[in-house]
């Protein structure tokens, strides 16, 4: 389903040099598989998700999703691919404040061709327990409710791969498990592959497969080694 | 969810700023629409009222435009006078002799045809005397032919009709020489009716009031022409008012009392003024053949005594030299207003871009293309432009509809809510387009938004 091969990403430094933030020789996720990615802050978790989502392009390497190397697509091609194939749950929910809960969910379908399904949007809201509040705006919802709407939005266009970037980081303890359960149930039911980034051990423990990014990301590993050597 | 809805929601989210921006644009568009519509009405009224069936106005030497404004529109200061003998130059010998016999006095060579009689024969020549007022309304002394022969309307084919009473007579049994007809607006504003007496003031609205009054025998139907604000009195009666006889050295004033009583404040009866004491301000002339107009105009203008002005041409010049530049200046001002409003749209949306970068990045992360987020911003400015523009147009035309009765009364032009000038069809889309284009810069900012940095 997802295959990351020799992906390297670096950024220009103010001093003029370049700093490598990502060097991942290999990462694979099978269709319907649920993988959790853990690692300390700054080890490139979000950057890796952005590369997989096609939001940023790697300097080199391949990202193959559903048999398609998205690094070879144009920007517009990646946008279209992302709209129809990838769901994204953000750490800070990122609901559009001017839209209602229902409209936010439907926004998840807006950019995917031919997937304007009001019934599905309502059904998803029903599943996350917010059917009655479909007309609420984000600022009228609690933090946990906002993240549930964001999950519904990420799944609205029936993606094949769901990327979740620390989805419980801003949610209170009581809601954390509910969010994780919702994500996992949805992915199970709809056979969606899941790559979930977290730094919470209690979340990571629930997954059969846990990947440590500082181990698979050579760039993070070398910077850690440099830091240890420096100490 | 459509992009239109996204744009609309964005506007709703910034309700106050969007509303204020729309209002500023509405003000600009409303001004443009109002100016264009009013210009259309003014222009139409001027053109339509420049012809009542006569092709030339003959008056004393001076400005032809002033002569036209004075005689046709009853505006501007009265011009100098012409001797009545000059007026008789437009008639054949029979009429000259008859007038001499009727009014008495002196007329050189009454047995010959008038110098311009060949041109005028078979046409019309109606004298008018101006200079007196009734309040702010101009008094027009003329002959009954004024209403019998002149026509008005778009095709200059509508005769003057009376809402009450009749045309005045040169010398009626009841009121002698002192009958008058008043325009519809005069009757309405001064609350006058048939049978009332009016007392004109001499030479100025604040001048001394003539002792001799005129009885209103007719009130004109509203015509939408300057005649609605005219006070028409019998010219013979006008001549007999104090101070209206041309002084001559060797004879006493001719407006002496002769016998009996007729009208007004005293038991007086008058006889007509002799020819040498008569003057006219202008004459309304239609030569027998249309082709003669230009020739006659040249012949008259070559003389030293009088000038002939073609009112249609003078009004066209007025429109071209004065009204058009004024209209262009007003248009320039209103267009600047619209440009300012368009800049307002730009500033309003552009200022909101900082707080919307994350929303744009989220849309991009959900699969929106750069062009899509750009389109949402453009649609937003287009919505402001269209709603603001429509609001402005509606306001201007609502005002036009509300004032339609007033406009019709004053100008005779029938306007309604949907009355539009041709220029509106060009200018309004331009203004709305301009406002929509104002969204280009913020749309470009949206296009360039870095997704990863703003998530």
XYZ file of C-alpha atoms in Angstrom:
686
model
C 0.000 0.000 0.000
C 2.665 2.492 1.091
C 6.321 2.154 0.324
C 8.863 4.805 1.203
C 12.182 4.131 -0.490
C 15.414 6.028 0.074
C 13.633 9.271 0.780
C 15.944 12.158 1.544
C 14.816 15.628 2.471
C 16.985 18.550 3.468
C 16.454 22.250 4.041
C 18.628 25.282 3.444
C 20.185 26.729 6.569
C 20.478 30.476 7.179
C 24.275 29.993 7.152
C 24.053 28.841 3.547
C 24.514 25.109 4.033
C 21.845 22.439 3.997
C 20.590 20.329 6.838
C 19.260 16.861 6.202
C 16.106 16.151 8.188
C 14.985 12.953 6.536
C 16.875 9.978 5.241
C 14.580 6.982 5.284
C 15.844 3.985 3.309
C 12.688 1.989 3.703
C 9.266 2.102 5.300
C 6.333 -0.003 4.190
C 2.738 -0.213 5.270
C 0.461 -2.878 3.869
C -3.130 -2.274 2.821
C -5.343 -2.035 5.900
C -2.338 -2.237 8.197
C -2.129 0.045 11.212
C 1.321 1.325 12.065
C 2.323 3.725 14.765
C 5.369 5.904 14.313
C 7.047 7.172 17.435
C 10.020 9.372 18.015
C 11.226 12.384 19.922
C 10.461 15.934 18.841
C 12.427 17.087 15.846
C 13.180 13.643 14.476
C 11.215 14.360 11.268
C 7.849 12.742 11.974
C 5.739 15.544 10.522
C 8.135 16.039 7.622
C 7.838 12.355 6.750
C 4.019 12.610 6.817
C 4.164 15.694 4.571
C 6.392 13.853 2.127
C 4.067 10.830 2.115
C 1.060 13.134 1.620
C 2.799 14.841 -1.285
C 2.613 18.194 0.454
C 6.363 18.529 0.114
C 8.625 16.739 -2.319
C 11.735 14.850 -1.224
C 15.155 15.663 -2.629
C 15.390 12.075 -3.743
C 13.766 8.707 -3.250
C 10.354 7.327 -4.002
C 7.019 7.327 -2.231
C 4.767 4.690 -3.715
C 1.144 4.679 -2.640
C -1.276 2.187 -4.107
C 1.287 1.388 -6.781
C 1.856 4.980 -7.770
C 5.073 6.901 -7.209
C 3.767 10.276 -6.129
C 7.211 11.892 -6.311
C 6.926 11.663 -10.089
C 3.601 13.473 -10.177
C 3.230 17.165 -10.835
C 2.053 19.327 -7.974
C -1.493 19.363 -9.360
C -1.278 15.591 -9.812
C -0.206 15.149 -6.190
C -3.053 17.417 -5.058
C -5.588 15.334 -6.954
C -4.025 12.099 -5.712
C -4.056 13.323 -2.113
C -7.699 14.429 -2.412
C -8.819 10.992 -3.489
C -6.405 8.634 -1.721
C -5.042 10.148 1.474
C -6.830 11.287 4.608
C -5.044 13.565 7.034
C -5.761 14.152 10.723
C -3.852 17.073 12.170
C -2.588 17.572 15.667
C -4.446 20.908 15.923
C -7.590 19.650 14.128
C -7.476 22.505 11.601
C -11.207 22.767 11.101
C -12.214 25.778 9.041
C -13.779 28.188 11.535
C -16.363 29.599 9.127
C -17.858 26.203 8.299
C -20.249 24.057 10.318
C -19.300 20.545 11.442
C -21.141 19.077 8.454
C -19.532 21.513 6.022
C -16.105 20.734 7.434
C -16.734 17.034 6.819
C -17.984 17.747 3.319
C -14.883 19.845 2.700
C -13.009 16.554 2.882
C -14.895 15.454 -0.245
C -14.897 18.800 -2.050
C -11.582 18.359 -3.783
C -11.966 14.665 -4.581
C -13.596 14.165 -7.939
C -17.132 12.768 -7.826
C -17.303 12.206 -4.090
C -19.911 14.696 -2.963
C -21.954 12.435 -0.738
C -24.077 14.215 1.850
C -25.349 10.940 3.311
C -21.822 9.741 3.955
C -20.929 13.024 5.646
C -23.964 12.692 7.927
C -23.219 9.023 8.572
C -19.649 9.869 9.556
C -20.860 12.572 11.911
C -23.273 10.010 13.331
C -20.403 7.575 13.871
C -18.368 10.152 15.766
C -21.442 11.013 17.862
C -22.006 14.483 16.469
C -24.983 14.008 14.164
C -27.092 16.251 16.366
C -24.485 18.972 16.224
C -23.911 18.970 12.492
C -24.718 22.669 12.279
C -22.335 23.696 15.059
C -19.293 25.722 14.194
C -15.886 24.629 15.522
C -15.871 27.280 18.224
C -19.151 25.861 19.504
C -17.635 22.399 19.905
C -15.314 21.065 22.601
C -11.733 20.164 21.746
C -12.538 16.446 21.684
C -15.570 17.047 19.471
C -13.479 19.116 17.078
C -10.987 16.282 16.684
C -13.855 13.860 16.042
C -15.121 16.123 13.272
C -11.572 16.256 11.891
C -11.458 12.434 11.835
C -14.771 12.318 9.991
C -13.430 14.872 7.514
C -10.244 12.873 6.919
C -12.292 9.791 6.050
C -15.005 11.544 4.047
C -13.461 10.929 0.629
C -12.928 7.197 1.361
C -9.101 7.363 1.428
C -6.864 4.319 1.146
C -4.300 5.714 3.536
C -4.923 7.739 6.690
C -2.111 9.857 8.072
C -2.667 11.004 11.646
C -0.181 13.464 13.106
C -0.340 13.206 16.905
C -4.147 13.247 16.892
C -4.393 13.034 20.679
C -1.742 15.602 21.545
C -4.255 18.392 22.138
C -7.045 16.269 23.526
C -7.725 15.685 27.228
C -6.988 12.264 28.681
C -10.645 11.281 28.756
C -10.990 11.798 25.036
C -7.627 10.365 23.962
C -8.738 6.745 23.958
C -11.999 7.573 22.241
C -10.127 9.317 19.432
C -7.731 6.397 18.983
C -10.601 3.916 19.070
C -12.532 5.865 16.471
C -9.574 6.068 14.125
C -8.777 2.375 14.456
C -12.403 1.297 14.045
C -12.864 3.369 10.936
C -9.654 2.055 9.432
C -10.649 -1.509 10.240
C -14.104 -1.151 8.756
C -13.041 0.615 5.591
C -9.740 -1.234 5.128
C -7.763 1.964 5.323
C -4.042 1.751 5.991
C -3.071 3.875 8.982
C 0.181 5.602 9.779
C -0.246 7.313 13.113
C 2.426 9.510 14.639
C 2.490 9.834 18.416
C 4.856 10.434 21.246
C 2.458 8.960 23.784
C 3.630 5.476 24.899
C 0.125 4.515 26.061
C -1.114 5.098 22.533
C 1.790 3.325 20.870
C 1.355 0.274 23.084
C -2.048 -0.446 21.535
C -0.613 -1.073 18.071
C 0.852 -4.342 16.894
C 3.506 -2.574 14.841
C 5.478 0.325 16.213
C 8.185 2.020 14.177
C 10.770 4.226 15.842
C 11.599 7.012 13.469
C 14.932 7.811 15.045
C 15.914 4.262 14.047
C 14.638 4.278 10.495
C 15.591 7.882 9.787
C 19.340 8.002 9.243
C 19.314 11.779 9.332
C 17.872 11.769 12.850
C 20.243 9.006 13.896
C 23.357 10.848 12.716
C 22.287 14.054 14.382
C 21.708 12.156 17.625
C 25.135 10.571 17.336
C 26.670 13.952 16.692
C 24.889 15.311 19.734
C 26.166 12.407 21.894
C 29.697 12.825 20.521
C 29.546 16.525 21.237
C 28.512 15.826 24.831
C -19.476 21.675 -1.239
C -19.130 24.234 -3.990
C -16.414 26.845 -4.171
C -19.152 29.505 -4.193
C -20.294 28.294 -0.808
C -16.748 28.336 0.509
C -16.392 31.946 -0.656
C -19.737 32.885 0.853
C -18.861 31.270 4.171
C -15.602 33.167 4.206
C -17.496 36.421 3.697
C -19.917 35.495 6.465
C -17.050 34.781 8.770
C -15.814 38.339 8.299
C -19.303 39.759 8.331
C -18.634 43.344 9.354
C -15.614 43.904 7.114
C -17.431 42.320 4.157
C -20.548 44.413 4.754
C -18.614 47.651 5.007
C -16.677 46.838 1.855
C -19.902 46.051 0.006
C -21.456 49.295 1.213
C -18.521 51.353 0.005
C -18.791 49.719 -3.403
C -22.572 50.165 -3.370
C -22.043 53.850 -2.752
C -19.718 54.107 -5.722
C -21.932 52.128 -8.065
C -25.023 53.967 -6.824
C -23.356 57.267 -7.616
C -22.384 56.095 -11.093
C -25.885 54.785 -11.817
C -27.551 57.913 -10.450
C -25.278 60.264 -12.362
C -25.730 58.366 -15.607
C -29.496 58.128 -15.211
C -29.876 61.769 -14.274
C -27.627 62.818 -17.107
C -29.806 60.769 -19.439
C -32.911 62.505 -18.118
C -31.368 65.974 -18.324
C -29.986 65.367 -21.767
C -33.285 63.961 -23.011
C -35.234 66.816 -21.472
C -32.976 69.450 -23.012
C -33.097 67.837 -26.422
C -36.806 67.191 -26.354
C -37.657 70.680 -25.166
C -35.479 72.443 -27.673
C -38.163 72.259 -30.315
C -41.780 73.301 -30.206
C -42.293 73.490 -33.924
C -40.211 76.581 -34.577
C -36.736 76.390 -36.027
C -35.361 79.826 -35.241
C -35.482 82.304 -32.439
C -34.910 85.887 -33.452
C -33.815 88.384 -30.836
C -31.506 91.287 -30.195
C -27.792 90.881 -30.968
C -25.912 89.037 -28.274
C -25.354 85.494 -27.171
C -27.433 82.980 -29.140
C -27.231 80.578 -26.217
C -28.583 83.178 -23.825
C -31.349 83.963 -26.292
C -32.214 80.254 -26.450
C -32.045 79.666 -22.706
C -34.085 82.785 -22.139
C -36.767 82.147 -24.728
C -37.094 78.360 -24.713
C -36.230 77.399 -21.167
C -37.105 80.662 -19.392
C -33.657 80.626 -17.827
C -30.863 83.179 -17.750
C -31.334 86.957 -17.791
C -33.701 88.543 -20.315
C -31.977 89.890 -23.409
C -32.424 93.254 -25.069
C -35.555 94.022 -27.070
C -36.325 94.489 -30.735
C -38.719 97.100 -32.104
C -42.099 95.798 -33.131
C -41.462 97.199 -36.608
C -38.686 94.624 -36.967
C -41.191 91.887 -36.143
C -43.434 93.229 -38.926
C -40.579 92.760 -41.418
C -41.540 89.095 -41.443
C -45.013 89.774 -42.846
C -46.396 90.842 -46.203
C -47.744 94.313 -46.863
C -51.347 93.349 -46.073
C -50.497 92.295 -42.539
C -48.263 95.327 -41.979
C -50.999 97.655 -43.082
C -53.571 95.818 -40.997
C -51.410 96.029 -37.864
C -50.800 99.707 -38.423
C -54.510 100.263 -38.792
C -55.258 98.228 -35.722
C -52.692 99.665 -33.340
C -51.978 103.048 -34.862
C -48.705 104.919 -34.575
C -45.916 105.050 -37.102
C -44.522 102.386 -39.388
C -42.104 103.164 -42.215
C -43.282 101.989 -45.623
C -46.292 99.977 -44.505
C -47.234 99.345 -48.123
C -44.259 97.179 -48.904
C -43.730 93.533 -48.015
C -41.509 92.931 -45.027
C -37.860 92.230 -45.804
C -38.094 88.640 -44.600
C -41.728 88.019 -45.522
C -40.848 85.732 -48.391
C -39.105 83.338 -46.044
C -41.776 83.507 -43.407
C -44.853 83.390 -45.582
C -46.821 80.248 -44.860
C -44.821 79.578 -41.715
C -45.199 81.045 -38.280
C -43.813 84.008 -36.382
C -44.910 84.344 -32.775
C -43.680 87.257 -30.679
C -42.736 86.945 -27.018
C -41.973 89.624 -24.475
C -40.051 88.700 -21.358
C -38.937 90.574 -18.308
C -41.704 90.310 -15.745
C -42.090 87.727 -13.025
C -44.692 86.136 -10.849
C -42.672 85.145 -7.837
C -39.807 83.135 -9.288
C -41.784 82.171 -12.381
C -41.156 83.994 -15.625
C -43.967 85.931 -17.238
C -44.174 85.319 -20.969
C -46.208 87.833 -22.880
C -47.290 86.467 -26.222
C -50.209 86.048 -28.561
C -52.888 83.335 -28.475
C -51.083 81.696 -31.434
C -48.478 80.486 -28.957
C -50.825 77.743 -27.792
C -52.700 77.414 -31.060
C -49.671 76.811 -33.251
C -46.858 75.447 -31.114
C -46.562 71.738 -30.383
C -44.487 69.712 -27.964
C -43.504 66.103 -27.231
C -40.988 63.687 -28.636
C -42.327 64.123 -32.175
C -43.370 67.749 -31.696
C -46.953 66.822 -32.509
C -48.819 67.232 -29.230
C -50.936 70.373 -28.931
C -51.132 72.234 -25.656
C -54.253 71.295 -23.746
C -55.899 72.835 -20.755
C -56.495 71.134 -17.427
C -58.979 73.943 -16.750
C -60.291 76.911 -18.692
C -59.163 78.021 -22.122
C -56.548 79.914 -24.081
C -56.382 83.662 -23.466
C -57.805 86.059 -26.015
C -56.320 89.219 -27.396
C -59.257 91.255 -26.215
C -62.036 89.401 -24.486
C -65.392 90.789 -23.547
C -64.966 89.840 -19.915
C -61.377 90.730 -19.093
C -60.314 92.911 -21.999
C -56.584 92.657 -22.677
C -55.766 91.191 -19.315
C -56.138 87.439 -19.568
C -53.527 84.883 -18.712
C -52.807 81.196 -18.915
C -50.509 79.527 -16.415
C -48.425 76.386 -16.543
C -49.274 73.329 -14.439
C -46.410 73.806 -12.009
C -47.198 77.467 -11.465
C -50.796 76.550 -10.652
C -49.698 73.830 -8.272
C -46.976 75.686 -6.457
C -48.828 78.986 -6.153
C -52.178 77.319 -5.595
C -53.853 79.276 -8.393
C -57.039 78.458 -10.227
C -59.077 79.792 -13.098
C -60.618 83.126 -12.182
C -57.787 84.166 -9.867
C -55.940 87.375 -10.569
C -52.207 87.643 -10.734
C -50.047 90.731 -10.490
C -46.645 90.429 -12.179
C -43.582 92.216 -10.836
C -41.528 94.368 -13.133
C -38.144 93.199 -14.339
C -37.252 91.090 -11.297
C -38.916 88.713 -8.825
C -38.408 91.456 -6.227
C -39.287 94.329 -8.549
C -42.279 96.568 -8.060
C -45.658 94.959 -8.563
C -47.713 96.194 -11.473
C -51.025 97.661 -10.442
C -52.754 96.044 -13.366
C -53.612 92.416 -12.826
C -54.366 89.550 -15.198
C -57.166 87.082 -14.749
C -56.319 83.438 -15.145
C -58.549 81.955 -17.817
C -56.679 78.713 -18.401
C -54.367 76.256 -16.699
C -52.253 74.093 -18.959
C -52.051 70.371 -18.605
C -48.626 69.273 -17.430
C -46.338 69.038 -20.455
C -42.993 68.267 -18.898
C -41.616 71.284 -20.739
C -40.414 74.622 -19.422
C -43.902 75.912 -20.224
C -45.106 74.205 -17.053
C -43.394 76.975 -15.153
C -44.479 79.776 -17.481
C -46.997 82.509 -16.715
C -48.428 83.445 -20.089
C -50.132 86.763 -20.422
C -51.701 88.466 -23.372
C -49.062 90.586 -25.091
C -51.477 93.458 -25.605
C -52.074 93.561 -21.872
C -48.328 93.343 -21.211
C -47.766 96.443 -23.377
C -50.290 98.329 -21.330
C -48.562 97.713 -17.998
C -46.753 100.688 -16.517
C -43.192 100.991 -17.725
C -43.656 98.655 -20.689
C -44.272 101.251 -23.367
C -41.163 102.306 -25.188
C -40.702 105.979 -24.323
C -40.790 108.423 -27.230
C -39.857 112.050 -26.940
C -42.578 113.819 -28.827
C -45.691 112.121 -27.564
C -47.245 111.443 -24.176
C -47.473 107.818 -23.008
C -50.109 106.064 -25.011
C -51.454 103.858 -22.278
C -53.908 106.496 -21.336
C -57.307 105.822 -19.972
C -59.976 106.089 -22.546
C -63.283 104.907 -21.228
C -65.168 102.546 -18.982
C -63.767 99.801 -16.868
C -62.333 96.435 -17.528
C -60.285 94.642 -14.925
C -58.060 94.874 -11.919
C -57.928 97.459 -9.235
C -59.502 100.370 -11.051
C -62.274 101.166 -13.484
C -59.939 101.649 -16.423
C -60.153 100.840 -20.072
C -57.159 100.849 -22.333
C -56.412 101.099 -25.980
C -53.561 99.165 -27.592
C -50.096 100.617 -27.645
C -49.076 102.201 -30.984
C -46.499 100.401 -33.055
C -43.542 102.670 -32.308
C -43.983 102.092 -28.570
C -44.019 98.331 -28.891
C -41.030 96.077 -28.447
C -40.586 92.353 -28.410
C -37.902 90.270 -26.705
C -37.873 87.554 -29.300
C -39.903 85.889 -31.960
C -40.364 82.190 -32.526
C -40.010 81.572 -36.204
C -40.699 78.743 -38.576
C -40.034 79.641 -42.207
C -42.432 78.368 -44.847
C -39.825 75.890 -46.053
C -37.393 74.087 -43.743
C -34.599 74.842 -46.198
C -35.140 78.559 -45.668
C -34.137 78.333 -42.017
C -30.409 78.389 -42.593
C -30.633 81.037 -45.281
C -32.869 83.208 -43.129
C -30.582 82.733 -40.141
C -27.634 83.946 -42.207
C -29.521 86.908 -43.598
C -30.689 87.998 -40.152
C -27.280 87.525 -38.582
C -25.641 89.583 -41.315
C -27.849 92.517 -40.295
C -26.903 94.844 -37.472
C -30.126 94.771 -35.547
C -30.940 91.193 -34.671
C -29.640 87.682 -34.423
C -31.268 84.374 -35.238
C -30.461 81.307 -33.201
C -31.384 77.722 -33.987
C -32.449 76.354 -30.587
C -31.718 72.727 -31.458
C -28.172 73.622 -32.449
C -27.667 75.844 -29.416
C -28.836 73.084 -27.096
C -26.550 70.620 -28.848
C -23.660 73.034 -28.319
C -24.673 73.497 -24.704
C -24.663 69.738 -24.202
C -21.337 69.406 -25.950
C -19.537 72.309 -24.308
C -20.999 72.453 -20.850
C -23.136 69.485 -19.902
C -20.892 66.800 -21.407
C -17.722 67.987 -19.655
C -19.675 68.249 -16.416
C -20.980 64.759 -16.959
C -17.486 63.525 -17.707
C -16.163 65.208 -14.589
C -18.911 63.625 -12.515
C -18.231 60.279 -14.117
C -14.542 60.633 -13.392
C -15.317 61.400 -9.757
C -17.677 58.476 -9.441
C -15.248 56.152 -11.182
C -12.545 57.259 -8.769
C -14.994 56.461 -5.981
C -15.399 53.008 -7.469
C -11.651 52.534 -7.787
C -11.345 53.504 -4.127
C -14.078 50.977 -3.316
C -12.228 48.347 -5.343
C -9.047 49.125 -3.431
C -11.169 48.748 -0.298
C -12.031 45.229 -1.409
C -8.379 44.516 -2.040
C -7.328 45.829 1.379
C -10.169 44.033 3.135
C -9.367 40.631 1.644
C -5.611 41.142 1.659
C -5.625 42.020 5.362
C -7.554 38.864 6.099
C -5.010 36.713 4.294
C -2.649 36.420 7.256
C -5.292 34.855 9.457
C -6.478 32.684 6.568
C -3.183 31.185 5.564
C -3.813 28.178 7.765
C -7.301 27.671 6.274
C -5.777 27.801 2.814
C -3.055 25.357 3.838
C -5.712 23.006 5.255
C -7.664 23.119 1.997
C -4.469 22.400 0.105
C -3.681 19.501 2.452
C -7.160 18.123 1.744
C -6.336 18.115 -1.943
C -7.264 21.593 -3.199
C -5.078 22.763 -6.058
C -3.364 26.148 -5.993
C -5.786 27.341 -8.654
C -8.722 26.205 -6.526
C -7.800 28.275 -3.479
C -7.054 31.168 -5.803
C -10.527 30.780 -7.307
C -12.135 30.824 -3.860
C -10.538 34.198 -3.101
C -11.492 35.572 -6.519
C -15.056 34.372 -6.047
C -15.074 36.137 -2.729
C -14.136 39.466 -4.283
C -16.571 38.798 -7.105
C -19.345 38.223 -4.573
C -18.507 41.489 -2.832
C -18.442 43.215 -6.213
C -21.711 41.761 -7.465
C -23.625 42.165 -4.205
C -22.210 45.653 -3.623
C -22.813 46.589 -7.255
C -26.371 45.265 -7.230
C -27.062 47.058 -3.977
C -25.764 50.312 -5.439
C -27.736 49.908 -8.659
C -30.900 49.066 -6.740
C -30.478 52.045 -4.438
C -29.910 54.445 -7.315
C -32.871 53.143 -9.286
C -35.063 53.026 -6.221
C -34.246 56.700 -5.702
C -35.050 57.281 -9.377
C -38.390 55.502 -8.976
C -39.193 57.449 -5.830
C -38.375 60.706 -7.589
C -40.053 59.697 -10.845
C -43.116 61.891 -10.313
C -40.956 64.888 -9.541
C -38.780 64.231 -12.582
C -41.816 63.824 -14.795
C -43.345 67.027 -13.475
C -40.153 68.993 -14.006
C -38.944 67.512 -17.261
C -41.758 65.530 -18.797
C -39.491 62.514 -18.945
C -41.164 59.391 -17.661
C -38.704 57.360 -15.635
C -39.179 54.227 -13.621
C -37.227 51.725 -11.613
C -35.944 50.002 -14.716
C -35.064 53.127 -16.663
C -31.418 52.719 -17.562
C -29.047 54.732 -19.634
C -26.999 53.000 -22.275
C -23.793 54.048 -20.536
C -24.834 52.063 -17.473
C -24.550 48.861 -19.444
C -20.920 49.628 -20.121
C -19.831 51.332 -16.937
C -21.459 49.081 -14.347
C -19.878 45.824 -15.566
C -16.605 47.732 -15.744
C -16.962 48.810 -12.120
C -17.920 45.323 -10.990
C -15.094 43.866 -13.047
C -12.696 46.336 -11.472
C -13.838 45.293 -8.025
C -13.465 41.639 -8.929
C -9.972 42.258 -10.263
C -9.153 43.765 -6.878
C -9.240 40.193 -5.589
C -6.308 39.206 -7.799
C -3.561 40.210 -5.388
C -4.970 38.367 -2.355
C -5.777 35.462 -4.668
C -2.136 35.418 -5.709
C -1.133 35.376 -2.034
C -3.424 32.372 -1.586
C -1.874 30.745 -4.636
C 1.609 31.163 -3.185
C 0.758 29.958 0.324
C 3.290 27.432 1.614
C 1.226 24.493 2.834
C 3.772 22.766 5.065
C 4.764 25.998 6.793
C 1.189 27.016 7.541
C -0.302 23.741 8.739
